Coordinates of C-alpha atoms and ligand atoms in Angstrom, one line a residue:
M1 CA 22.9 -5.1 25.1
N2 CA 22.8 -1.4 24.3
V3 CA 21.4 0.6 27.1
V4 CA 19.1 3.3 25.9
T5 CA 19.5 6.7 27.5
P6 CA 16.9 9.3 26.3
Q7 CA 18.1 12.1 24.1
R8 CA 16.4 15.5 23.9
A9 CA 16.4 16.0 20.1
A10 CA 13.8 18.3 18.9
A11 CA 10.2 16.8 18.4
P12 CA 8.4 18.0 15.2
A13 CA 4.8 17.5 15.6
P14 CA 3.4 14.2 14.4
V15 CA 1.3 13.8 11.1
G16 CA -0.2 10.4 11.6
L17 CA -1.7 8.3 14.4
L18 CA -2.0 4.7 14.0
A19 CA -5.0 3.6 16.2
E20 CA -5.0 0.0 16.6
L21 CA -8.4 -0.4 17.9
T22 CA -8.3 -4.2 18.5
H23 CA -6.1 -7.1 17.6
R24 CA -9.2 -9.2 17.1
C25 CA -9.4 -10.2 13.4
P26 CA -11.3 -12.9 11.1
L27 CA -8.1 -13.4 8.9
R28 CA -5.0 -15.1 10.5
C29 CA -2.3 -13.9 7.8
P30 CA 1.1 -15.2 8.3
Y31 CA 2.8 -12.0 7.4
C32 CA 0.8 -10.0 10.1
S33 CA 3.2 -7.4 11.4
N34 CA 1.1 -7.4 15.1
P35 CA 3.2 -8.8 18.1
L36 CA 3.0 -12.3 18.9
E37 CA 1.2 -11.5 22.2
L38 CA -1.8 -9.9 20.9
D39 CA -4.2 -8.0 23.2
R40 CA -7.4 -9.8 24.3
R41 CA -10.6 -8.0 23.9
S42 CA -11.0 -7.7 27.7
R43 CA -7.8 -5.4 27.8
E44 CA -9.0 -3.1 25.1
L45 CA -9.5 0.7 25.5
D46 CA -13.1 1.9 25.9
T47 CA -14.7 4.1 23.5
A48 CA -14.5 7.4 25.8
T49 CA -10.4 6.9 26.2
W50 CA -10.4 6.7 22.2
Q51 CA -12.2 9.6 21.8
R52 CA -10.2 11.6 24.2
V53 CA -7.0 10.2 22.5
L54 CA -8.3 11.5 19.2
T55 CA -8.9 14.9 20.7
E56 CA -5.3 15.1 22.0
A57 CA -4.0 13.9 18.7
S58 CA -5.7 16.8 16.9
E59 CA -4.5 19.3 19.5
L60 CA -1.0 17.8 19.0
G61 CA -1.3 18.4 15.1
V62 CA -1.9 14.9 13.9
L63 CA -3.9 15.4 10.4
H64 CA -4.4 11.7 9.4
V65 CA -5.9 8.8 11.5
H66 CA -5.5 5.4 10.5
L67 CA -8.1 3.1 11.9
S68 CA -6.4 -0.1 12.2
G69 CA -6.1 -3.4 14.1
G70 CA -6.3 -6.5 13.7
E71 CA -9.7 -5.6 12.0
P72 CA -11.2 -2.2 13.3
T73 CA -14.9 -3.0 12.3
A74 CA -14.7 -5.8 14.8
R75 CA -15.2 -2.9 17.3
Q76 CA -18.9 -2.2 18.1
D77 CA -18.1 1.6 18.4
I78 CA -16.3 1.9 15.4
V79 CA -18.9 4.1 14.0
E80 CA -18.6 6.3 16.9
I81 CA -14.9 6.6 16.8
T82 CA -15.0 7.4 13.2
Q83 CA -17.6 10.1 13.8
T84 CA -15.1 11.6 16.6
C85 CA -12.3 11.9 13.6
A86 CA -14.8 13.7 11.6
K87 CA -16.0 16.2 14.2
L88 CA -12.4 16.8 15.1
G89 CA -11.4 17.6 11.4
L90 CA -9.0 14.6 11.4
Y91 CA -8.6 12.6 8.0
S92 CA -9.7 9.0 8.7
N93 CA -8.5 6.2 6.8
L94 CA -10.3 2.5 7.5
I95 CA -7.6 -0.2 7.2
T96 CA -9.6 -3.3 7.0
S97 CA -9.9 -6.9 5.6
G98 CA -13.3 -6.3 4.2
V99 CA -14.7 -9.5 6.1
G100 CA -16.6 -10.2 9.0
G101 CA -19.0 -7.3 10.0
A102 CA -17.2 -4.6 7.6
L103 CA -19.7 -4.6 4.7
D104 CA -22.7 -4.1 7.3
K105 CA -21.1 -1.1 8.9
L106 CA -19.8 0.5 5.9
Q107 CA -23.0 2.8 5.0
A108 CA -22.8 3.9 8.6
L109 CA -19.3 5.0 8.3
Y110 CA -19.7 6.8 5.2
D111 CA -22.6 8.6 6.8
V112 CA -20.6 9.9 9.6
G113 CA -17.8 11.0 7.3
L114 CA -15.2 8.3 7.0
D115 CA -12.8 9.9 4.4
H116 CA -11.0 6.8 2.8
V117 CA -10.7 3.0 2.9
Q118 CA -7.7 0.9 2.6
L119 CA -8.7 -2.8 1.8
S120 CA -6.1 -5.8 2.1
V121 CA -6.3 -8.5 -0.5
Q122 CA -4.3 -11.6 0.1
G123 CA -4.2 -13.1 -3.3
V124 CA -5.9 -12.7 -7.0
D125 CA -7.1 -16.5 -7.2
A126 CA -9.5 -17.1 -4.5
A127 CA -8.2 -20.2 -3.2
N128 CA -4.9 -19.0 -2.8
A129 CA -6.0 -15.9 -1.2
E130 CA -8.1 -17.8 1.3
K131 CA -5.0 -20.1 2.0
I132 CA -3.0 -17.2 2.8
G133 CA -5.7 -15.4 5.1
G134 CA -6.5 -18.6 6.6
L135 CA -10.4 -17.9 6.1
K136 CA -12.7 -19.7 3.7
N137 CA -15.0 -17.7 1.8
A138 CA -13.2 -14.5 2.5
Q139 CA -12.5 -13.4 -1.4
P140 CA -16.3 -12.9 -2.3
Q141 CA -16.8 -10.9 1.0
K142 CA -13.8 -8.6 0.0
M143 CA -15.3 -8.1 -3.8
A144 CA -18.7 -7.1 -2.3
F145 CA -17.1 -4.9 0.1
A146 CA -14.9 -3.1 -2.6
E147 CA -17.8 -2.6 -4.9
K148 CA -20.0 -1.0 -2.1
V149 CA -16.9 1.4 -1.2
V150 CA -16.7 2.6 -5.0
E151 CA -20.5 2.8 -5.2
L152 CA -20.5 5.1 -2.2
G153 CA -17.9 7.3 -3.8
L154 CA -15.1 6.6 -1.1
P155 CA -11.6 6.7 -2.4
L156 CA -10.3 3.0 -2.3
T157 CA -6.7 1.8 -1.8
L158 CA -5.9 -2.1 -2.2
N159 CA -3.3 -3.3 -0.2
S160 CA -1.5 -6.5 -1.3
V161 CA 1.5 -7.6 0.9
I162 CA 3.7 -9.4 -1.3
H163 CA 5.7 -12.9 -0.4
R164 CA 6.7 -16.0 -2.1
G165 CA 3.0 -17.5 -1.9
N166 CA 1.5 -14.6 -4.3
I167 CA 4.6 -13.0 -5.9
H168 CA 3.5 -14.5 -9.0
E169 CA 0.3 -12.7 -8.9
V170 CA 1.4 -9.2 -9.0
E171 CA 0.1 -8.6 -12.7
G172 CA -3.2 -10.0 -11.2
F173 CA -3.1 -7.4 -8.4
I174 CA -2.9 -4.5 -10.7
D175 CA -5.7 -5.9 -13.0
L176 CA -7.8 -6.5 -10.0
A177 CA -7.2 -2.8 -8.7
V178 CA -8.3 -1.4 -11.9
K179 CA -11.2 -3.7 -12.0
M180 CA -12.5 -2.9 -8.7
G181 CA -12.2 1.0 -9.5
A182 CA -9.3 1.4 -6.8
K183 CA -7.4 4.9 -6.9
R184 CA -4.3 3.4 -5.4
L185 CA -2.7 0.0 -5.2
E186 CA 0.2 -0.8 -2.5
V187 CA 2.2 -3.5 -3.7
A188 CA 4.1 -3.8 -0.4
H189 CA 6.8 -6.6 -0.1
T190 CA 6.5 -8.4 3.2
Q191 CA 8.4 -6.4 6.2
Y192 CA 9.8 -8.9 8.7
Y193 CA 8.2 -8.0 12.0
G194 CA 5.8 -9.8 14.4
W195 CA 4.2 -12.8 12.7
A196 CA 6.0 -12.4 9.5
Y197 CA 9.3 -12.6 11.3
V198 CA 8.3 -16.2 12.7
N199 CA 7.1 -16.9 8.9
R200 CA 10.2 -15.5 7.1
A201 CA 11.1 -18.8 5.3
A202 CA 7.7 -19.5 4.4
L203 CA 7.7 -16.0 2.9
M204 CA 11.0 -15.0 1.5
P205 CA 10.8 -14.7 -2.4
N206 CA 14.0 -14.9 -4.3
K207 CA 15.8 -12.0 -5.9
A208 CA 14.7 -12.8 -9.2
Q209 CA 11.3 -12.8 -8.2
V210 CA 11.3 -9.4 -6.6
D211 CA 13.3 -8.0 -9.5
Q212 CA 10.6 -9.4 -11.9
S213 CA 7.9 -8.1 -9.6
I214 CA 9.6 -4.4 -9.7
R215 CA 9.7 -4.5 -13.6
I216 CA 5.9 -5.5 -13.8
V217 CA 4.9 -2.4 -11.4
E218 CA 7.0 0.0 -13.4
A219 CA 5.6 -1.0 -16.7
A220 CA 1.9 -0.7 -15.2
R221 CA 2.9 2.8 -13.7
E222 CA 3.5 4.0 -17.4
R223 CA 0.6 2.1 -18.9
L224 CA -1.9 3.4 -16.2
K225 CA -0.7 6.9 -15.7
G226 CA -3.8 8.9 -14.6
R227 CA -5.9 6.0 -13.6
L228 CA -4.0 4.2 -10.8
V229 CA -1.3 4.9 -8.6
I230 CA 1.1 2.1 -7.7
D231 CA 3.0 2.3 -4.4
L232 CA 5.8 -0.1 -4.2
V233 CA 7.5 -0.9 -0.9
V234 CA 10.7 -3.1 -2.0
P235 CA 11.9 -6.0 0.5
D236 CA 14.6 -4.8 2.8
Y237 CA 16.6 -7.9 2.7
Y238 CA 17.4 -7.3 -1.2
A239 CA 17.5 -3.6 -0.8
K240 CA 20.5 -1.3 -1.3
Y241 CA 19.6 1.2 1.5
P242 CA 17.2 0.8 4.1
K243 CA 13.8 2.6 4.4
A244 CA 12.9 5.9 6.8
C245 CA 11.1 3.4 8.8
A246 CA 7.8 5.0 10.4
G247 CA 9.3 8.2 8.6
G248 CA 12.0 8.3 11.1
W249 CA 11.7 7.3 14.7
G250 CA 9.7 9.8 16.8
R251 CA 9.2 12.2 13.8
K252 CA 6.0 11.6 12.5
L253 CA 3.9 8.9 13.7
M254 CA 2.6 7.4 16.8
N255 CA 0.9 4.0 17.3
V256 CA -1.5 3.4 20.0
T257 CA -1.9 -0.3 20.7
P258 CA -5.5 -1.8 21.7
Q259 CA -4.5 -1.5 25.2
G260 CA -3.3 2.0 25.0
K261 CA 0.5 1.7 24.8
V262 CA 2.0 4.2 22.6
L263 CA 4.7 3.2 20.4
P264 CA 6.8 4.9 17.8
C265 CA 6.4 2.1 15.4
H266 CA 4.4 -1.1 15.2
A267 CA 7.1 -3.4 16.2
A268 CA 9.0 -1.3 18.7
E269 CA 7.8 -3.6 21.7
T270 CA 10.4 -6.0 20.3
I271 CA 13.2 -3.9 21.8
P272 CA 13.4 -5.1 25.1
N273 CA 15.0 -2.2 27.1
L274 CA 12.5 0.5 26.0
E275 CA 9.9 1.9 28.3
F276 CA 6.6 2.6 26.7
W277 CA 3.8 4.9 28.3
Y278 CA 0.2 4.4 28.3
V279 CA -2.5 6.7 27.1
T280 CA -4.4 6.0 30.5
D281 CA -1.3 7.6 32.4
H282 CA -0.3 10.2 30.2
S283 CA -1.3 12.9 27.5
L284 CA -0.2 12.1 24.0
A285 CA 1.6 15.1 23.9
E286 CA 3.8 14.3 27.2
I287 CA 4.2 10.7 25.5
W288 CA 5.4 12.4 22.2
T289 CA 7.7 14.9 23.7
D290 CA 9.2 13.2 26.7
S291 CA 8.3 9.4 27.0
P292 CA 11.7 7.3 27.1
A293 CA 10.7 5.2 24.0
F294 CA 10.1 8.1 21.7
T295 CA 13.2 10.1 22.8
A296 CA 15.6 7.0 22.5
Y297 CA 16.2 7.1 18.7
R298 CA 14.8 10.4 17.9
G299 CA 17.4 12.3 15.6
T300 CA 20.7 11.3 15.0
D301 CA 22.8 11.5 18.5
W302 CA 22.3 7.9 19.2
M303 CA 24.0 6.6 16.1
Q304 CA 27.0 4.6 15.6
E305 CA 29.4 4.2 12.6
P306 CA 28.7 4.0 9.7
C307 CA 25.5 6.0 10.2
R308 CA 26.9 8.5 12.4
S309 CA 29.1 10.1 9.4
C310 CA 26.8 9.1 6.5
D311 CA 25.4 11.7 4.5
R312 CA 21.9 9.8 4.2
R313 CA 21.5 9.9 7.9
E314 CA 18.6 12.6 7.9
K315 CA 17.3 10.8 4.8
D316 CA 16.7 7.2 6.1
W317 CA 17.3 7.9 9.8
G318 CA 19.4 4.9 9.9
G319 CA 16.9 2.4 8.8
C320 CA 14.7 0.4 11.0
R321 CA 15.5 0.0 14.9
C322 CA 13.4 -3.1 15.1
Q323 CA 15.3 -4.7 12.3
A324 CA 18.7 -3.7 13.9
L325 CA 17.8 -5.4 16.9
A326 CA 16.3 -8.5 15.1
L327 CA 19.6 -9.1 13.0
A328 CA 22.4 -7.2 14.9
G329 CA 21.1 -7.6 18.3
D330 CA 21.5 -4.0 18.8
A331 CA 18.6 -1.5 18.2
A332 CA 21.2 1.3 17.7
A333 CA 23.3 -0.4 15.2
T334 CA 23.0 0.5 11.3
D335 CA 20.0 -1.6 10.0
P336 CA 21.5 -4.5 8.3
A337 CA 19.4 -4.1 5.4
C338 CA 21.7 -1.1 4.4
S339 CA 24.6 -2.1 2.1
L340 CA 27.0 -0.1 4.3
S341 CA 26.3 -2.3 7.2
P342 CA 29.1 -4.7 8.1
L343 CA 26.1 -7.5 8.8
H344 CA 24.4 -6.6 5.2
A345 CA 26.1 -9.7 3.1
K346 CA 25.2 -12.0 6.0
V347 CA 21.7 -10.8 5.9
R348 CA 21.4 -11.1 2.0
A349 CA 22.9 -14.5 2.3
L350 CA 20.4 -15.6 4.7
A351 CA 17.5 -14.3 2.5
V352 CA 18.9 -16.1 -0.6
E353 CA 19.3 -19.4 1.4
E354 CA 15.7 -19.2 2.7
A355 CA 14.2 -18.6 -0.6
A356 CA 16.1 -21.4 -2.3
E357 CA 14.6 -23.9 0.5
N358 CA 11.1 -25.5 0.3
P359 CA 8.7 -23.2 2.2
P360 CA 7.7 -24.5 5.6
D361 CA 3.9 -24.4 6.6
Y362 CA 2.5 -21.2 7.4
V363 CA 2.2 -20.2 11.3
Y364 CA -0.9 -18.4 11.3
R365 CA -1.7 -15.5 13.6
T366 CA -3.7 -16.5 16.6
I367 CA -4.7 -14.5 19.9
G368 CA -3.7 -16.4 22.8
S369 CA -1.0 -18.6 21.0
N370 CA 2.2 -19.8 22.8
V371 CA 4.3 -19.1 19.5
R372 CA 7.8 -17.5 20.4
S373 CA 9.9 -15.3 18.2
P374 CA 13.1 -16.6 17.0
L375 CA 14.6 -13.3 17.2
K376 CA 17.0 -14.0 20.4
E377 CA 18.5 -17.1 18.6
E378 CA 19.1 -14.9 15.5
A379 CA 20.2 -11.5 16.9
S380 CA 23.8 -13.1 16.9
L381 CA 24.2 -13.2 13.2
Ligands
LIG1 FE1 21.3 5.0 6.0 FE2 23.1 4.5 8.1 FE3 23.2 3.1 5.7 FE4 23.8 5.7 5.9 S1 24.7 4.0 6.5 S2 22.6 4.7 4.1 S3 22.5 6.4 7.5 S4 21.4 3.2 7.4
LIG2 FE1 10.2 -0.3 14.4 FE2 11.0 0.0 11.9 S1 9.6 -1.3 12.8 S2 11.8 1.3 13.6

């Protein structure tokens, strides 16, 4: 296994903070990128600690705070936390499923200065959406929530995570976004971390489906210019080059888990030899600059070939460390999603093979489950 030695590459100020306020969620989506071992309510940070973290984030230069989870409105103090963002001048984005108590809290969130809402939609057809999300009667709640967001004049982004269970609905997601009055739609092909990694065979579309979804998005972008912005995240396993995951390791984002562990990306805990620091022991500034997890893959010094001598190394920063660990068994390897990786052909073949088989049943996201990751068996591709 690769031994991580801390580097001291320069640390530009982070722009975004992903505040995972809770792992509790009424939905049970099989594509969730949260870890298999979810934090229980008893371990969550209290209000005062979150407020201190937000203050430190603001001092550090953070501009955007994504209030996320799980379902962030499951926290009783979501209004207080949002108000703190507003007082500090931090742009707040509520990332929500729109179910449970979300609608009841929306007016109060607006009143204290919430800036933006990102609403997840699992499908267009209600029965399909509710099968994917694992919650009956979720779709009408989401529709009512979206209506209220628009009525309040808050900017609305719809987030649709795409996989083989809903890829036939891409056109429908676009129509839905227009109908709801959303300003932006994310057509985000599943990224295989956490629960999505466990469910990969159930979620993996085939290449023809992916290509068709890209054509639909491109045509809609033309047609809806000035009315709807559509962001497209293509699936790594079929890509030519990887994405700059999290904007590059330790360059733009900090992710604080419900219990206060600070991660460079949402899946970083899957890398076994990294040391993470907690907001209860260190300031955010110390964690950003000095914590072993953030310094491990910052910059380019840690890179191996072919990344080390590649002219894209400061564009995509070698892709995703968590995916490299999962698929190559070494977090410092070139992300096998990259066509220049020696493992790329095997990874592509794996995707093709899984997409061709009948999908297994979903393993739904559950707190306290004993589901184990297949990561160790697969890391020897
Ligand atoms: Fe990016 Fe590395 Fe692939 Fe070059 S070899 S494109 S730096 S992942
Ligand atoms: Fe961790 Fe990509 S999810 S670096």
